[in-house]
Every structure is written in C-alpha cells, then in structure tokens.
PDB file of C-alpha atoms and ligand atoms in Angstrom:
ATOM      1  CA  UNK A   1       8.465 -56.161 -27.713  1.00 55.00           C
ATOM      2  CA  UNK A   2      11.839 -54.877 -28.900  1.00 61.00           C
ATOM      3  CA  UNK A   3      13.619 -51.707 -27.972  1.00 62.00           C
ATOM      4  CA  UNK A   4      16.999 -50.321 -28.992  1.00 67.00           C
ATOM      5  CA  UNK A   5      18.599 -46.898 -28.744  1.00 74.00           C
ATOM      6  CA  UNK A   6      16.283 -45.212 -31.206  1.00 90.00           C
ATOM      7  CA  UNK A   7      13.743 -47.854 -32.165  1.00 94.00           C
ATOM      8  CA  UNK A   8      10.632 -49.173 -30.423  1.00 96.00           C
ATOM      9  CA  UNK A   9       8.725 -52.132 -31.867  1.00 97.00           C
ATOM     10  CA  UNK A  10       5.391 -53.387 -30.584  1.00 97.00           C
ATOM     11  CA  UNK A  11       2.743 -55.810 -31.714  1.00 98.00           C
ATOM     12  CA  UNK A  12      -0.607 -54.152 -30.962  1.00 98.00           C
ATOM     13  CA  UNK A  13      -2.932 -57.151 -30.950  1.00 98.00           C
ATOM     14  CA  UNK A  14      -6.148 -55.149 -30.748  1.00 98.00           C
ATOM     15  CA  UNK A  15      -7.566 -51.651 -30.316  1.00 98.00           C
ATOM     16  CA  UNK A  16      -7.027 -51.806 -26.552  1.00 98.00           C
ATOM     17  CA  UNK A  17      -3.303 -52.392 -27.092  1.00 98.00           C
ATOM     18  CA  UNK A  18      -3.206 -49.363 -29.396  1.00 98.00           C
ATOM     19  CA  UNK A  19      -4.930 -47.240 -26.742  1.00 98.00           C
ATOM     20  CA  UNK A  20      -2.441 -48.268 -24.043  1.00 98.00           C
ATOM     21  CA  UNK A  21       0.502 -47.579 -26.327  1.00 98.00           C
ATOM     22  CA  UNK A  22      -0.970 -44.163 -27.197  1.00 98.00           C
ATOM     23  CA  UNK A  23      -1.290 -43.390 -23.468  1.00 98.00           C
ATOM     24  CA  UNK A  24       2.356 -44.316 -22.814  1.00 98.00           C
ATOM     25  CA  UNK A  25       3.489 -42.260 -25.777  1.00 98.00           C
ATOM     26  CA  UNK A  26       1.400 -39.289 -24.590  1.00 97.00           C
ATOM     27  CA  UNK A  27       3.057 -39.501 -21.161  1.00 96.00           C
ATOM     28  CA  UNK A  28       6.551 -39.756 -22.696  1.00 96.00           C
ATOM     29  CA  UNK A  29       5.864 -36.734 -24.940  1.00 97.00           C
ATOM     30  CA  UNK A  30       4.650 -34.743 -21.946  1.00 95.00           C
ATOM     31  CA  UNK A  31       7.744 -35.597 -19.911  1.00 94.00           C
ATOM     32  CA  UNK A  32      10.074 -34.668 -22.735  1.00 95.00           C
ATOM     33  CA  UNK A  33       8.327 -31.356 -23.472  1.00 92.00           C
ATOM     34  CA  UNK A  34       9.056 -30.598 -19.812  1.00 85.00           C
ATOM     35  CA  UNK A  35       8.573 -27.110 -18.450  1.00 79.00           C
ATOM     36  CA  UNK A  36       9.980 -25.149 -21.341  1.00 82.00           C
ATOM     37  CA  UNK A  37       7.808 -22.499 -22.918  1.00 82.00           C
ATOM     38  CA  UNK A  38       9.114 -23.150 -26.430  1.00 86.00           C
ATOM     39  CA  UNK A  39       9.410 -26.810 -27.282  1.00 92.00           C
ATOM     40  CA  UNK A  40       7.856 -28.896 -30.003  1.00 96.00           C
ATOM     41  CA  UNK A  41       7.860 -32.472 -31.223  1.00 98.00           C
ATOM     42  CA  UNK A  42       6.917 -33.558 -34.742  1.00 98.00           C
ATOM     43  CA  UNK A  43       5.588 -37.109 -35.152  1.00 98.00           C
ATOM     44  CA  UNK A  44       4.937 -38.546 -38.615  1.00 98.00           C
ATOM     45  CA  UNK A  45       2.433 -41.419 -38.827  1.00 98.00           C
ATOM     46  CA  UNK A  46       2.912 -43.747 -41.782  1.00 98.00           C
ATOM     47  CA  UNK A  47       0.813 -46.725 -42.795  1.00 98.00           C
ATOM     48  CA  UNK A  48      -1.776 -47.866 -45.311  1.00 97.00           C
ATOM     49  CA  UNK A  49      -5.407 -46.715 -45.319  1.00 97.00           C
ATOM     50  CA  UNK A  50      -7.047 -48.042 -42.164  1.00 97.00           C
ATOM     51  CA  UNK A  51      -3.740 -48.956 -40.496  1.00 98.00           C
ATOM     52  CA  UNK A  52      -4.780 -47.094 -37.347  1.00 98.00           C
ATOM     53  CA  UNK A  53      -3.050 -43.691 -37.609  1.00 98.00           C
ATOM     54  CA  UNK A  54      -6.172 -41.695 -36.683  1.00 98.00           C
ATOM     55  CA  UNK A  55      -7.124 -44.208 -34.007  1.00 98.00           C
ATOM     56  CA  UNK A  56      -3.717 -43.814 -32.336  1.00 98.00           C
ATOM     57  CA  UNK A  57      -3.850 -40.013 -32.671  1.00 98.00           C
ATOM     58  CA  UNK A  58      -7.327 -39.824 -31.111  1.00 98.00           C
ATOM     59  CA  UNK A  59      -6.302 -42.047 -28.187  1.00 98.00           C
ATOM     60  CA  UNK A  60      -3.176 -39.944 -27.657  1.00 98.00           C
ATOM     61  CA  UNK A  61      -5.077 -36.638 -27.643  1.00 98.00           C
ATOM     62  CA  UNK A  62      -7.813 -38.027 -25.380  1.00 97.00           C
ATOM     63  CA  UNK A  63      -5.282 -39.355 -22.921  1.00 96.00           C
ATOM     64  CA  UNK A  64      -4.531 -35.686 -22.117  1.00 96.00           C
ATOM     65  CA  UNK A  65      -8.238 -34.907 -21.740  1.00 95.00           C
ATOM     66  CA  UNK A  66     -10.876 -37.599 -22.183  1.00 95.00           C
ATOM     67  CA  UNK A  67     -13.564 -34.945 -22.754  1.00 95.00           C
ATOM     68  CA  UNK A  68     -11.937 -33.667 -25.958  1.00 95.00           C
ATOM     69  CA  UNK A  69     -13.934 -34.350 -29.081  1.00 96.00           C
ATOM     70  CA  UNK A  70     -11.337 -35.413 -31.625  1.00 97.00           C
ATOM     71  CA  UNK A  71     -12.551 -34.639 -35.125  1.00 96.00           C
ATOM     72  CA  UNK A  72     -11.213 -36.060 -38.364  1.00 96.00           C
ATOM     73  CA  UNK A  73      -8.888 -33.577 -40.087  1.00 96.00           C
ATOM     74  CA  UNK A  74      -9.470 -35.239 -43.469  1.00 92.00           C
ATOM     75  CA  UNK A  75     -11.143 -32.181 -45.013  1.00 91.00           C
ATOM     76  CA  UNK A  76      -9.771 -29.406 -42.814  1.00 93.00           C
ATOM     77  CA  UNK A  77      -6.207 -30.848 -43.084  1.00 95.00           C
ATOM     78  CA  UNK A  78      -5.500 -29.931 -39.463  1.00 96.00           C
ATOM     79  CA  UNK A  79      -7.394 -29.887 -36.163  1.00 97.00           C
ATOM     80  CA  UNK A  80      -5.764 -28.332 -33.114  1.00 97.00           C
ATOM     81  CA  UNK A  81      -6.375 -29.057 -29.429  1.00 97.00           C
ATOM     82  CA  UNK A  82      -5.377 -27.062 -26.378  1.00 96.00           C
ATOM     83  CA  UNK A  83      -4.053 -29.457 -23.749  1.00 95.00           C
ATOM     84  CA  UNK A  84      -2.675 -29.102 -20.257  1.00 89.00           C
ATOM     85  CA  UNK A  85       0.924 -30.322 -20.266  1.00 87.00           C
ATOM     86  CA  UNK A  86       2.304 -28.649 -17.184  1.00 82.00           C
ATOM     87  CA  UNK A  87       3.068 -24.971 -16.682  1.00 79.00           C
ATOM     88  CA  UNK A  88       2.420 -23.531 -20.105  1.00 82.00           C
ATOM     89  CA  UNK A  89      -0.463 -24.062 -22.482  1.00 83.00           C
ATOM     90  CA  UNK A  90       0.318 -26.574 -25.182  1.00 94.00           C
ATOM     91  CA  UNK A  91      -1.287 -27.520 -28.457  1.00 96.00           C
ATOM     92  CA  UNK A  92      -1.649 -30.814 -30.223  1.00 98.00           C
ATOM     93  CA  UNK A  93      -1.972 -30.329 -33.986  1.00 98.00           C
ATOM     94  CA  UNK A  94      -3.432 -33.354 -35.762  1.00 98.00           C
ATOM     95  CA  UNK A  95      -2.819 -33.258 -39.518  1.00 98.00           C
ATOM     96  CA  UNK A  96      -4.215 -35.518 -42.208  1.00 98.00           C
ATOM     97  CA  UNK A  97      -2.608 -34.490 -45.498  1.00 97.00           C
ATOM     98  CA  UNK A  98      -4.163 -37.254 -47.611  1.00 96.00           C
ATOM     99  CA  UNK A  99      -6.203 -34.753 -49.627  1.00 95.00           C
ATOM    100  CA  UNK A 100      -3.483 -32.152 -49.967  1.00 95.00           C
ATOM    101  CA  UNK A 101      -2.826 -31.617 -53.673  1.00 91.00           C
ATOM    102  CA  UNK A 102      -0.015 -29.126 -53.449  1.00 93.00           C
ATOM    103  CA  UNK A 103       2.297 -28.749 -50.409  1.00 91.00           C
ATOM    104  CA  UNK A 104       2.184 -24.976 -50.974  1.00 90.00           C
ATOM    105  CA  UNK A 105      -1.427 -25.115 -49.683  1.00 90.00           C
ATOM    106  CA  UNK A 106       0.101 -25.612 -46.240  1.00 90.00           C
ATOM    107  CA  UNK A 107       1.160 -21.956 -46.363  1.00 86.00           C
ATOM    108  CA  UNK A 108      -2.550 -20.999 -46.280  1.00 84.00           C
ATOM    109  CA  UNK A 109      -2.901 -22.861 -42.994  1.00 84.00           C
ATOM    110  CA  UNK A 110      -0.270 -20.511 -41.545  1.00 86.00           C
ATOM    111  CA  UNK A 111       1.694 -23.663 -40.824  1.00 89.00           C
ATOM    112  CA  UNK A 112       4.669 -21.737 -39.442  1.00 88.00           C
ATOM    113  CA  UNK A 113       2.515 -20.438 -36.578  1.00 92.00           C
ATOM    114  CA  UNK A 114       1.515 -23.988 -35.686  1.00 95.00           C
ATOM    115  CA  UNK A 115       5.128 -25.091 -35.281  1.00 95.00           C
ATOM    116  CA  UNK A 116       5.876 -22.548 -32.561  1.00 94.00           C
ATOM    117  CA  UNK A 117       5.564 -22.474 -28.790  1.00 93.00           C
ATOM    118  CA  UNK A 118       4.746 -25.728 -26.992  1.00 94.00           C
ATOM    119  CA  UNK A 119       3.289 -28.233 -29.385  1.00 97.00           C
ATOM    120  CA  UNK A 120       3.013 -31.807 -30.503  1.00 98.00           C
ATOM    121  CA  UNK A 121       2.343 -32.265 -34.222  1.00 98.00           C
ATOM    122  CA  UNK A 122       0.875 -35.603 -35.331  1.00 98.00           C
ATOM    123  CA  UNK A 123       0.955 -35.916 -39.113  1.00 98.00           C
ATOM    124  CA  UNK A 124      -0.865 -38.541 -41.191  1.00 98.00           C
ATOM    125  CA  UNK A 125       0.288 -38.820 -44.826  1.00 98.00           C
ATOM    126  CA  UNK A 126       3.361 -36.602 -44.234  1.00 98.00           C
ATOM    127  CA  UNK A 127       4.819 -37.384 -47.669  1.00 97.00           C
ATOM    128  CA  UNK A 128       2.093 -35.188 -49.195  1.00 96.00           C
ATOM    129  CA  UNK A 129       3.437 -32.185 -47.274  1.00 96.00           C
ATOM    130  CA  UNK A 130       7.049 -32.382 -48.422  1.00 95.00           C
ATOM    131  CA  UNK A 131       9.116 -30.231 -48.597  1.00 93.00           C
ATOM    132  CA  UNK A 132       7.049 -27.601 -46.732  1.00 93.00           C
ATOM    133  CA  UNK A 133       6.334 -29.711 -43.658  1.00 95.00           C
ATOM    134  CA  UNK A 134       8.969 -29.552 -40.882  1.00 96.00           C
ATOM    135  CA  UNK A 135      11.144 -32.658 -40.481  1.00 97.00           C
ATOM    136  CA  UNK A 136      10.106 -35.448 -38.116  1.00 98.00           C
ATOM    137  CA  UNK A 137      11.557 -36.017 -34.663  1.00 98.00           C
ATOM    138  CA  UNK A 138       9.802 -39.385 -34.616  1.00 98.00           C
ATOM    139  CA  UNK A 139       8.357 -41.572 -37.362  1.00 98.00           C
ATOM    140  CA  UNK A 140       5.767 -44.209 -36.490  1.00 98.00           C
ATOM    141  CA  UNK A 141       4.983 -46.961 -39.002  1.00 98.00           C
ATOM    142  CA  UNK A 142       1.813 -49.018 -38.605  1.00 98.00           C
ATOM    143  CA  UNK A 143       1.304 -52.232 -40.548  1.00 98.00           C
ATOM    144  CA  UNK A 144      -1.482 -54.778 -40.652  1.00 98.00           C
ATOM    145  CA  UNK A 145      -0.498 -57.989 -38.860  1.00 97.00           C
ATOM    146  CA  UNK A 146      -3.245 -60.600 -38.696  1.00 95.00           C
ATOM    147  CA  UNK A 147      -6.130 -58.983 -36.760  1.00 97.00           C
ATOM    148  CA  UNK A 148      -3.785 -56.463 -35.096  1.00 98.00           C
ATOM    149  CA  UNK A 149      -1.051 -54.026 -36.068  1.00 98.00           C
ATOM    150  CA  UNK A 150       2.735 -53.923 -35.967  1.00 98.00           C
ATOM    151  CA  UNK A 151       4.116 -50.617 -34.774  1.00 98.00           C
ATOM    152  CA  UNK A 152       7.641 -49.339 -35.377  1.00 98.00           C
ATOM    153  CA  UNK A 153       8.638 -46.055 -33.803  1.00 98.00           C
ATOM    154  CA  UNK A 154      11.982 -44.542 -34.719  1.00 98.00           C
ATOM    155  CA  UNK A 155      13.659 -41.388 -33.421  1.00 98.00           C
ATOM    156  CA  UNK A 156      15.523 -39.072 -35.782  1.00 97.00           C
ATOM    157  CA  UNK A 157      16.561 -36.222 -33.472  1.00 96.00           C
ATOM    158  CA  UNK A 158      17.853 -35.722 -29.940  1.00 95.00           C
ATOM    159  CA  UNK A 159      14.381 -34.846 -28.631  1.00 96.00           C
ATOM    160  CA  UNK A 160      12.908 -37.853 -30.465  1.00 96.00           C
ATOM    161  CA  UNK A 161      15.530 -40.035 -28.814  1.00 96.00           C
ATOM    162  CA  UNK A 162      14.502 -38.697 -25.398  1.00 95.00           C
ATOM    163  CA  UNK A 163      10.921 -39.764 -26.108  1.00 96.00           C
ATOM    164  CA  UNK A 164      12.142 -43.300 -26.865  1.00 97.00           C
ATOM    165  CA  UNK A 165      14.046 -43.321 -23.570  1.00 95.00           C
ATOM    166  CA  UNK A 166      10.862 -42.302 -21.731  1.00 95.00           C
ATOM    167  CA  UNK A 167       8.879 -45.144 -23.294  1.00 94.00           C
ATOM    168  CA  UNK A 168      10.253 -47.332 -20.459  1.00 74.00           C
TER     169      UNK A 168
HETATM  170  N1  ATP B   1      -4.190 -52.450 -32.883  1.00 76.28           N
HETATM  171  C1  ATP B   1      -5.308 -52.576 -33.598  1.00 76.28           C
HETATM  172  N2  ATP B   1      -5.824 -53.788 -33.863  1.00 76.28           N
HETATM  173  C2  ATP B   1      -6.955 -53.914 -34.614  1.00 76.28           C
HETATM  174  N3  ATP B   1      -7.641 -52.869 -35.159  1.00 76.28           N
HETATM  175  C3  ATP B   1      -7.162 -51.632 -34.923  1.00 76.28           C
HETATM  176  C4  ATP B   1      -5.985 -51.418 -34.150  1.00 76.28           C
HETATM  177  N4  ATP B   1      -5.763 -50.079 -34.101  1.00 76.28           N
HETATM  178  C5  ATP B   1      -6.754 -49.494 -34.811  1.00 76.28           C
HETATM  179  N5  ATP B   1      -7.597 -50.407 -35.309  1.00 76.28           N
HETATM  180  C6  ATP B   1      -8.787 -50.155 -36.166  1.00 76.28           C
HETATM  181  O1  ATP B   1      -8.373 -49.716 -37.429  1.00 76.28           O
HETATM  182  C7  ATP B   1      -9.425 -48.969 -38.013  1.00 76.28           C
HETATM  183  C8  ATP B   1      -8.930 -47.901 -38.961  1.00 76.28           C
HETATM  184  O2  ATP B   1      -8.165 -47.001 -38.229  1.00 76.28           O
HETATM  185  P1  ATP B   1      -7.900 -45.495 -38.667  1.00 76.28           P
HETATM  186  O3  ATP B   1      -9.084 -44.807 -39.142  1.00 76.28           O
HETATM  187  O4  ATP B   1      -7.170 -44.930 -37.500  1.00 76.28           O
HETATM  188  O5  ATP B   1      -6.894 -45.677 -39.905  1.00 76.28           O
HETATM  189  P2  ATP B   1      -5.943 -44.613 -40.593  1.00 76.28           P
HETATM  190  O6  ATP B   1      -4.578 -45.214 -40.611  1.00 76.28           O
HETATM  191  O7  ATP B   1      -6.076 -43.296 -39.953  1.00 76.28           O
HETATM  192  O8  ATP B   1      -6.485 -44.595 -42.084  1.00 76.28           O
HETATM  193  P3  ATP B   1      -6.524 -43.383 -43.143  1.00 76.28           P
HETATM  194  O9  ATP B   1      -5.231 -43.432 -43.882  1.00 76.28           O
HETATM  195  O10 ATP B   1      -7.681 -43.752 -44.003  1.00 76.28           O
HETATM  196  O11 ATP B   1      -6.720 -42.097 -42.403  1.00 76.28           O
HETATM  197  C9  ATP B   1     -10.250 -48.434 -36.870  1.00 76.28           C
HETATM  198  O12 ATP B   1     -11.567 -48.862 -37.069  1.00 76.28           O
HETATM  199  C10 ATP B   1      -9.665 -49.058 -35.630  1.00 76.28           C
HETATM  200  O13 ATP B   1     -10.672 -49.582 -34.824  1.00 76.28           O
HETATM  201 MG1   MG B   2      -6.649 -41.429 -40.668  1.00 76.28          MG
END
C-alpha cells in the first residue's frame, strides 16, 4: 500500500479486496460530497478488457444500497442510480463508452443534465467520450497482476484530492 498527496496505490489480491476498496472509496466520495445540494465528482476508470472496472463500479454502487440491481451499461452507454448520500438525493451515473462511435452521441444522452446536482459519475472507456465528456476529478487505473489487480488512483482537482485524503 502506498499513498502520497494525490496518489493511492493498492494491490487488490482478489475480488474481496476489490469490494473492500470500493466500499472505502464509496464512503470517501460520500464524505466529500458532504451536504451541498450541487456537488459532483467525475471518476474515470481505465484498464484493459476484464481488468475489473465494472466489478469495482458495481461494488461501489451496491455499497450505498445492497438491494440495487446494477446493470451493465455496455449497450445503453449509461445507467443511473438514485442513492441516499445524506440530505439531498444523489445519483450515481455508471458509463461504459466502449461502444460509443462518435463522442457527439453523448449529446443525445442529454449528458449535460447528468453532470448537474449531486452526482458521482463513474466512466469506463472515457477516452471514447473525449472531448465531450467532462474532465476527471479522479482517474483509476486497473492492471492485471498475477491473479489479482494493481490499482492506481490519482486526483486531478481539489475535490479529487479531498477524496484521496478521506481514503485514510
Ligand atoms: N481484484 C481482483 N482480483 C481478481 N479478479 C478480479 C478482481 N477484481 C475483479 N475481478 C474479476 O475480473 C472480471 C472482469 O471484471 P469486469 O467485468 O469488471 O472488467 P471490466 O474492466 O469492466 O472489462 P470491460 O472493459 O470488458 O468492461 C470479473 O469476473 C471479476 O470477478
Ligand atoms: Mg466493464
């Protein structure tokens, strides 16, 4: 485990380790979103096919509500979940842009409306959404390492930095 001002590194030896990291990240995101009505955090998830981006996203969403059925956004491009993060309603938007041919298609998803209010956006294959997709506060990289995964999480904004500070 390594941690510096804006970087968190973890070896996630199995799926259970990924679930516990997702739970800690969910808690940190909740604390940083705080009580403000308008506050959002954009998290890009990078990594090869099967690196565990969807697995981490599902565990994160379900740590807010274990009853939520988390669907794959592969064909719909985005699935949104209403979650209870304190005073105001909040949304988690889970994107998978792998099949996006043209970033302009994001306009049809009324993407601007999704990046308003209280939200967490988790974005798989964010490079496919450039330059329409909003910039990342946090970028997570997942890489195969033996039977597990290496995770690097880096903050790029002040709010992203706060999340790193809340990850103990
Ligand atoms: N830390 C881990 N150690 C071992 N296996 C893991 C770990 N985290 C996730 N996995 C496994 O990796 C598999 C693939 O994960 P997932 O579908 O999340 O990949 P992905 O990065 O979303 O791929 P894609 O780019 O195709 O969407 C899952 O079956 C999951 O069980
Ligand atoms: Mg996926």
